Amino acid sequence: MAITLLNPEGLPKVDAYRQVAIATGSRLVFIAGQVAWDTDGVTVGEGDLAAQVEQCYLNVATALAGAGASFDNVAKLTLYVVDWAPDKMPLLVDGIARAAGKLGVTPVPPGTLLGVAALDVPEHLVEVEATAVID
């Protein structure tokens, strides 16, 4: 496998992600930020953060598959959440869990969560981008 995920001693262990990804592949895959659009470009889950997170992760998985990769190859995720506040964490985790269940994966690569004022479309509450390593 091209990616090894770990939590080194001396860093806190976080359930939602691992602190470090070691990549040994030779090709990098950069997935553009995915929003909660279905295949027709219609926003899924308007006003529902968990539903939008789920759709974003499903879209990332589709993009990864198009590059010959999967969540097993993801070295880093970045999440942009509109008007982030810690009380939104359960909705974020729920959306990730729902997507993980559908995909049969445990997406825990290192990640960064950024609170933002807005995204490209007012109905979008979250955007997820990924970097993967294959070969």
Coordinates of N, CA, C and O in Angstrom, one line a residue:
M1 N 0.8 -1.2 0.0 CA 0.0 0.0 0.0 C 0.9 1.2 0.0 O 1.9 1.3 0.6
A2 N 0.5 2.3 -0.7 CA 1.3 3.5 -0.8 C 1.2 4.4 0.4 O 2.0 5.3 0.6
I3 N 0.2 4.2 1.3 CA 0.0 5.1 2.4 C 0.0 4.3 3.7 O -0.7 3.3 3.8
T4 N 0.8 4.7 4.7 CA 0.8 4.2 6.0 C 0.3 5.3 7.0 O 1.0 6.4 7.0
L5 N -0.7 5.1 7.7 CA -1.2 6.1 8.6 C -0.8 5.7 10.1 O -0.9 4.6 10.4
L6 N -0.4 6.7 10.8 CA 0.0 6.4 12.2 C -0.2 7.6 13.1 O -0.3 8.8 12.7
N7 N -0.2 7.3 14.4 CA -0.2 8.3 15.5 C 1.1 8.2 16.3 O 1.2 7.3 17.1
P8 N 2.1 9.0 16.0 CA 3.4 8.8 16.8 C 3.2 9.1 18.2 O 2.4 9.9 18.7
E9 N 4.0 8.4 19.0 CA 4.0 8.7 20.5 C 4.4 10.2 20.7 O 5.2 10.8 19.9
G10 N 3.7 10.8 21.6 CA 4.0 12.2 21.9 C 3.0 13.1 21.3 O 2.9 14.3 21.6
L11 N 2.1 12.6 20.4 CA 1.0 13.4 19.8 C -0.3 12.8 20.3 O -0.4 11.6 20.5
P12 N -1.3 13.6 20.4 CA -2.6 13.1 20.9 C -3.2 12.1 19.8 O -3.0 12.3 18.6
K13 N -3.9 11.1 20.3 CA -4.6 10.2 19.4 C -6.0 10.7 19.2 O -6.7 10.9 20.2
V14 N -6.4 11.0 18.0 CA -7.7 11.5 17.6 C -8.4 10.5 16.8 O -7.9 9.9 15.9
D15 N -9.6 10.2 17.2 CA -10.4 9.1 16.5 C -10.7 9.4 15.1 O -10.7 8.5 14.3
A16 N -10.9 10.7 14.8 CA -11.4 11.0 13.4 C -10.3 11.0 12.4 O -10.6 11.0 11.2
Y17 N -9.0 11.0 12.8 CA -8.0 11.0 11.8 C -6.7 10.5 12.4 O -6.6 10.5 13.6
R18 N -5.7 10.2 11.6 CA -4.3 9.9 12.1 C -3.5 11.2 11.9 O -3.7 12.0 11.0
Q19 N -2.5 11.3 12.7 CA -1.6 12.5 12.7 C -0.6 12.5 11.6 O -0.2 13.6 11.1
V20 N -0.3 11.4 11.0 CA 0.8 11.3 10.0 C 0.4 10.3 8.9 O -0.2 9.2 9.2
A21 N 0.7 10.6 7.7 CA 0.6 9.7 6.6 C 2.0 9.6 5.9 O 2.6 10.6 5.6
I22 N 2.5 8.4 5.8 CA 3.7 8.1 5.1 C 3.4 7.6 3.7 O 2.7 6.6 3.6
A23 N 3.8 8.3 2.7 CA 3.5 7.9 1.3 C 4.7 7.3 0.6 O 5.8 7.9 0.7
T24 N 4.5 6.2 0.0 CA 5.6 5.5 -0.7 C 5.4 5.4 -2.2 O 6.2 4.8 -2.9
G25 N 4.3 5.9 -2.7 CA 4.0 5.7 -4.1 C 4.8 6.8 -4.9 O 5.5 7.6 -4.4
S26 N 4.5 6.7 -6.2 CA 5.3 7.6 -7.1 C 4.4 8.6 -7.9 O 4.9 9.4 -8.6
R27 N 3.1 8.4 -7.8 CA 2.2 9.3 -8.5 C 1.3 10.0 -7.5 O 0.7 9.4 -6.6
L28 N 1.2 11.3 -7.6 CA 0.3 12.1 -6.7 C -1.0 12.4 -7.4 O -1.0 12.7 -8.6
V29 N -2.1 12.3 -6.7 CA -3.4 12.6 -7.2 C -4.0 13.7 -6.3 O -4.1 13.6 -5.1
F30 N -4.3 14.8 -7.0 CA -4.9 16.0 -6.3 C -6.4 16.1 -6.7 O -6.7 16.3 -7.8
I31 N -7.3 15.9 -5.7 CA -8.7 16.0 -6.0 C -9.2 17.4 -5.6 O -9.0 17.8 -4.5
A32 N -9.8 18.0 -6.6 CA -10.4 19.4 -6.3 C -11.4 19.3 -5.2 O -12.0 18.2 -5.0
G33 N -11.6 20.4 -4.5 CA -12.6 20.4 -3.5 C -14.0 20.0 -4.0 O -14.5 20.5 -5.0
Q34 N -14.5 19.0 -3.4 CA -15.8 18.4 -3.8 C -16.9 18.9 -2.9 O -16.8 19.0 -1.6
V35 N -18.0 19.4 -3.5 CA -19.1 19.9 -2.8 C -20.3 18.9 -2.9 O -20.2 17.9 -3.5
A36 N -21.4 19.2 -2.3 CA -22.6 18.3 -2.2 C -23.4 18.4 -3.5 O -24.6 18.5 -3.4
W37 N -22.8 18.2 -4.6 CA -23.5 18.1 -5.9 C -23.7 16.6 -6.2 O -22.8 15.8 -6.1
D38 N -24.9 16.3 -6.8 CA -25.1 15.0 -7.4 C -24.5 15.0 -8.8 O -24.0 16.1 -9.2
T39 N -24.7 14.0 -9.6 CA -24.1 13.9 -10.9 C -24.7 14.9 -11.9 O -24.1 15.2 -12.9
D40 N -25.9 15.5 -11.5 CA -26.5 16.5 -12.4 C -26.2 17.9 -11.9 O -26.7 18.9 -12.5
G41 N -25.3 18.1 -10.9 CA -25.0 19.4 -10.4 C -26.0 20.0 -9.5 O -26.0 21.2 -9.3
V42 N -26.9 19.2 -8.9 CA -27.9 19.6 -8.0 C -27.4 19.4 -6.6 O -26.9 18.4 -6.2
T43 N -27.6 20.5 -5.7 CA -27.1 20.4 -4.4 C -27.9 19.3 -3.6 O -29.1 19.4 -3.6
V44 N -27.2 18.4 -2.9 CA -27.8 17.4 -2.1 C -27.8 17.9 -0.6 O -26.9 18.5 -0.2
G45 N -28.9 17.7 0.1 CA -29.0 18.0 1.5 C -28.9 19.5 1.8 O -28.3 19.9 2.8
E46 N -29.7 20.3 1.1 CA -29.6 21.7 1.4 C -30.0 22.0 2.8 O -31.0 21.5 3.3
G47 N -29.1 22.7 3.5 CA -29.4 23.0 5.0 C -29.0 21.9 5.9 O -29.2 22.0 7.1
D48 N -28.5 20.8 5.4 CA -28.2 19.6 6.2 C -26.7 19.3 6.1 O -26.3 18.7 5.2
L49 N -26.0 19.7 7.1 CA -24.5 19.5 7.1 C -24.1 18.0 7.0 O -23.2 17.7 6.2
A50 N -24.7 17.1 7.7 CA -24.4 15.7 7.7 C -24.6 15.2 6.3 O -23.7 14.4 5.7
A51 N -25.7 15.5 5.6 CA -26.0 15.0 4.3 C -25.0 15.5 3.3 O -24.6 14.8 2.4
Q52 N -24.6 16.8 3.5 CA -23.6 17.4 2.5 C -22.3 16.8 2.7 O -21.6 16.5 1.7
V53 N -21.9 16.5 4.0 CA -20.6 15.9 4.2 C -20.6 14.5 3.6 O -19.6 14.1 2.9
E54 N -21.6 13.8 3.7 CA -21.7 12.4 3.1 C -21.6 12.5 1.6 O -20.8 11.8 1.0
Q55 N -22.3 13.5 1.0 CA -22.2 13.6 -0.5 C -20.8 14.0 -0.9 O -20.2 13.5 -1.9
C56 N -20.1 14.9 -0.2 CA -18.8 15.3 -0.5 C -17.8 14.1 -0.5 O -17.0 14.0 -1.4
Y57 N -17.9 13.3 0.6 CA -17.0 12.1 0.7 C -17.3 11.1 -0.5 O -16.4 10.5 -1.0
L58 N -18.6 11.0 -0.8 CA -18.9 10.1 -1.9 C -18.4 10.6 -3.2 O -17.8 9.9 -4.1
N59 N -18.4 12.0 -3.4 CA -17.8 12.6 -4.6 C -16.3 12.4 -4.6 O -15.7 12.2 -5.7
V60 N -15.7 12.6 -3.5 CA -14.2 12.4 -3.4 C -13.9 10.9 -3.8 O -13.0 10.7 -4.6
A61 N -14.7 10.0 -3.3 CA -14.4 8.6 -3.7 C -14.6 8.3 -5.2 O -13.8 7.6 -5.8
T62 N -15.6 9.0 -5.8 CA -15.8 8.9 -7.2 C -14.6 9.5 -8.0 O -14.1 8.9 -9.0
A63 N -14.1 10.6 -7.5 CA -13.0 11.3 -8.2 C -11.7 10.4 -8.0 O -10.9 10.2 -9.0
L64 N -11.5 9.8 -6.8 CA -10.4 8.9 -6.6 C -10.5 7.7 -7.5 O -9.4 7.4 -8.1
A65 N -11.6 7.1 -7.6 CA -11.8 6.0 -8.5 C -11.4 6.3 -10.0 O -10.8 5.5 -10.7
G66 N -11.8 7.5 -10.4 CA -11.5 8.0 -11.7 C -10.0 8.0 -12.0 O -9.5 8.0 -13.1
A67 N -9.2 8.2 -10.9 CA -7.8 8.3 -11.0 C -7.1 6.9 -10.7 O -5.9 6.9 -10.6
G68 N -7.9 5.9 -10.5 CA -7.4 4.6 -10.2 C -7.0 4.5 -8.7 O -6.1 3.7 -8.4
A69 N -7.6 5.3 -7.8 CA -7.3 5.3 -6.4 C -8.5 5.1 -5.6 O -9.6 5.0 -6.1
S70 N -8.3 5.0 -4.3 CA -9.4 4.9 -3.3 C -9.0 5.6 -2.0 O -7.9 6.2 -2.0
F71 N -9.9 5.6 -1.0 CA -9.5 6.2 0.2 C -8.3 5.6 0.9 O -7.6 6.3 1.7
D72 N -8.0 4.4 0.5 CA -6.8 3.8 1.0 C -5.5 4.5 0.6 O -4.4 4.4 1.2
N73 N -5.6 5.3 -0.5 CA -4.5 6.0 -1.1 C -4.4 7.5 -0.6 O -3.5 8.2 -1.0
V74 N -5.4 7.9 0.2 CA -5.4 9.3 0.5 C -4.4 9.6 1.6 O -4.4 9.0 2.7
A75 N -3.6 10.6 1.4 CA -2.5 11.0 2.3 C -3.0 12.2 3.1 O -2.5 12.4 4.2
K76 N -4.0 13.0 2.6 CA -4.4 14.2 3.3 C -5.8 14.6 2.8 O -6.0 14.6 1.6
L77 N -6.6 15.0 3.8 CA -7.9 15.6 3.5 C -7.9 17.0 4.0 O -7.4 17.3 5.1
T78 N -8.6 17.9 3.3 CA -8.9 19.3 3.9 C -10.4 19.5 3.8 O -11.0 19.3 2.7
L79 N -11.0 19.9 4.8 CA -12.4 20.2 4.9 C -12.6 21.7 5.2 O -12.0 22.2 6.1
Y80 N -13.5 22.3 4.4 CA -13.9 23.7 4.6 C -15.3 23.7 5.0 O -16.2 23.2 4.2
V81 N -15.6 24.2 6.2 CA -17.0 24.2 6.7 C -17.5 25.6 6.9 O -16.8 26.4 7.6
V82 N -18.6 25.9 6.3 CA -19.2 27.3 6.5 C -19.6 27.5 7.9 O -20.3 26.6 8.5
D83 N -19.2 28.7 8.5 CA -19.6 29.1 9.8 C -19.3 28.0 10.9 O -20.2 27.6 11.7
W84 N -18.1 27.4 10.8 CA -17.8 26.3 11.7 C -17.9 26.7 13.2 O -17.5 27.8 13.6
A85 N -18.4 25.8 14.0 CA -18.4 25.9 15.4 C -18.3 24.5 16.0 O -18.8 23.6 15.3
P86 N -17.7 24.3 17.1 CA -17.5 22.9 17.6 C -18.8 22.1 17.8 O -18.7 20.9 17.7
D87 N -19.9 22.8 18.0 CA -21.2 22.1 18.1 C -21.6 21.4 16.8 O -22.5 20.6 16.8
K88 N -20.9 21.7 15.7 CA -21.2 21.0 14.5 C -20.5 19.7 14.3 O -20.8 19.0 13.3
M89 N -19.6 19.4 15.2 CA -18.8 18.2 15.1 C -19.6 16.9 14.9 O -19.3 16.1 14.1
P90 N -20.7 16.7 15.8 CA -21.4 15.5 15.6 C -22.0 15.4 14.2 O -22.1 14.2 13.7
L91 N -22.5 16.5 13.6 CA -23.0 16.4 12.2 C -21.9 16.0 11.2 O -22.1 15.2 10.3
L92 N -20.7 16.6 11.4 CA -19.6 16.3 10.5 C -19.3 14.8 10.7 O -19.1 14.1 9.6
V93 N -19.1 14.3 11.9 CA -18.8 12.9 12.1 C -19.9 12.0 11.6 O -19.6 10.9 11.0
D94 N -21.2 12.4 11.7 CA -22.3 11.5 11.2 C -22.2 11.4 9.7 O -22.3 10.3 9.1
G95 N -21.9 12.5 9.0 CA -21.8 12.5 7.6 C -20.7 11.6 7.1 O -20.8 10.9 6.1
I96 N -19.5 11.7 7.8 CA -18.4 10.9 7.4 C -18.7 9.4 7.6 O -18.4 8.6 6.8
A97 N -19.3 9.1 8.8 CA -19.7 7.7 9.1 C -20.7 7.2 8.0 O -20.5 6.0 7.6
R98 N -21.6 8.0 7.6 CA -22.6 7.5 6.6 C -21.9 7.2 5.3 O -22.2 6.2 4.7
A99 N -21.0 8.1 4.9 CA -20.3 7.9 3.6 C -19.4 6.6 3.8 O -19.3 5.8 2.9
A100 N -18.7 6.5 4.9 CA -17.8 5.4 5.2 C -18.6 4.1 5.1 O -18.1 3.1 4.5
G101 N -19.7 4.1 5.7 CA -20.6 2.9 5.6 C -20.9 2.5 4.2 O -20.9 1.3 3.8
K102 N -21.3 3.5 3.4 CA -21.7 3.2 2.0 C -20.5 2.7 1.2 O -20.6 1.9 0.3
L103 N -19.3 3.3 1.5 CA -18.1 3.0 0.7 C -17.3 1.8 1.3 O -16.4 1.3 0.6
G104 N -17.6 1.4 2.5 CA -16.9 0.3 3.1 C -15.5 0.6 3.5 O -14.6 -0.2 3.3
V105 N -15.3 1.9 3.9 CA -13.9 2.3 4.2 C -13.9 3.0 5.6 O -15.0 3.3 6.1
T106 N -12.7 3.3 6.1 CA -12.6 4.1 7.3 C -11.7 5.2 6.9 O -10.4 5.1 7.0
P107 N -12.2 6.4 6.5 CA -11.4 7.5 6.0 C -10.8 8.3 7.2 O -11.4 9.2 7.7
V108 N -9.6 7.9 7.6 CA -8.9 8.6 8.7 C -7.5 9.1 8.4 O -6.7 9.2 9.2
P109 N -7.3 9.6 7.1 CA -6.0 10.2 6.9 C -5.8 11.5 7.6 O -6.8 12.0 8.1
P110 N -4.6 12.0 7.7 CA -4.5 13.3 8.3 C -5.4 14.3 7.7 O -5.6 14.2 6.4
G111 N -5.9 15.2 8.4 CA -6.9 16.2 7.9 C -6.8 17.5 8.6 O -6.3 17.6 9.7
T112 N -7.2 18.5 7.8 CA -7.3 19.9 8.3 C -8.7 20.3 8.1 O -9.3 20.2 7.0
L113 N -9.3 20.9 9.2 CA -10.7 21.4 9.1 C -10.6 22.9 9.3 O -10.0 23.4 10.2
L114 N -11.1 23.7 8.3 CA -11.1 25.1 8.3 C -12.5 25.7 8.3 O -13.3 25.3 7.5
G115 N -12.8 26.6 9.2 CA -14.0 27.3 9.2 C -13.9 28.5 8.2 O -12.9 29.2 8.1
V116 N -14.9 28.6 7.3 CA -14.9 29.6 6.3 C -16.2 30.4 6.3 O -17.2 29.9 6.8
A117 N -16.2 31.6 5.8 CA -17.4 32.4 5.8 C -18.4 31.9 4.8 O -19.6 32.0 5.0
A118 N -18.0 31.5 3.6 CA -18.9 31.0 2.6 C -18.1 30.2 1.6 O -16.9 30.2 1.5
L119 N -18.9 29.5 0.7 CA -18.3 28.7 -0.4 C -18.8 29.3 -1.7 O -19.6 30.3 -1.7
D120 N -18.6 28.6 -2.8 CA -18.9 29.1 -4.1 C -20.4 29.3 -4.4 O -20.8 30.1 -5.1
V121 N -21.2 28.4 -3.7 CA -22.6 28.4 -3.9 C -23.2 28.6 -2.5 O -22.9 27.9 -1.6
P122 N -24.2 29.5 -2.3 CA -24.7 29.8 -1.0 C -25.3 28.5 -0.3 O -25.2 28.4 1.0
E123 N -25.8 27.6 -1.0 CA -26.4 26.4 -0.4 C -25.3 25.4 0.1 O -25.6 24.5 0.9
H124 N -24.1 25.5 -0.3 CA -23.0 24.6 0.1 C -22.5 24.9 1.5 O -22.1 26.1 1.8
L125 N -22.5 23.9 2.3 CA -22.1 24.1 3.7 C -20.7 23.5 4.0 O -20.1 23.8 5.0
V126 N -20.2 22.7 3.0 CA -18.9 22.0 3.2 C -18.3 21.7 1.9 O -19.0 21.5 0.9
E127 N -16.9 21.7 1.9 CA -16.2 21.3 0.7 C -15.0 20.4 1.2 O -14.4 20.7 2.2
V128 N -14.7 19.3 0.5 CA -13.7 18.4 0.9 C -12.7 18.2 -0.3 O -13.2 17.8 -1.4
E129 N -11.4 18.4 0.0 CA -10.4 18.1 -1.1 C -9.5 17.0 -0.5 O -9.4 16.8 0.7
A130 N -8.8 16.3 -1.4 CA -8.0 15.2 -1.1 C -6.7 15.2 -1.9 O -6.7 15.6 -3.1
T131 N -5.6 14.7 -1.2 CA -4.4 14.4 -1.9 C -4.1 12.9 -1.7 O -4.2 12.4 -0.6
A132 N -3.9 12.2 -2.8 CA -3.6 10.7 -2.7 C -2.3 10.4 -3.4 O -1.8 11.2 -4.2
V133 N -1.8 9.2 -3.0 CA -0.5 8.7 -3.6 C -0.8 7.3 -4.1 O -1.3 6.5 -3.4
I134 N -0.4 7.1 -5.4 CA -0.6 5.7 -5.9 C 0.7 5.2 -6.5 O 1.6 6.0 -6.8
D135 N 0.7 3.9 -6.7 CA 1.8 3.2 -7.3 C 2.8 2.7 -6.3 O 3.4 2.9 -5.5

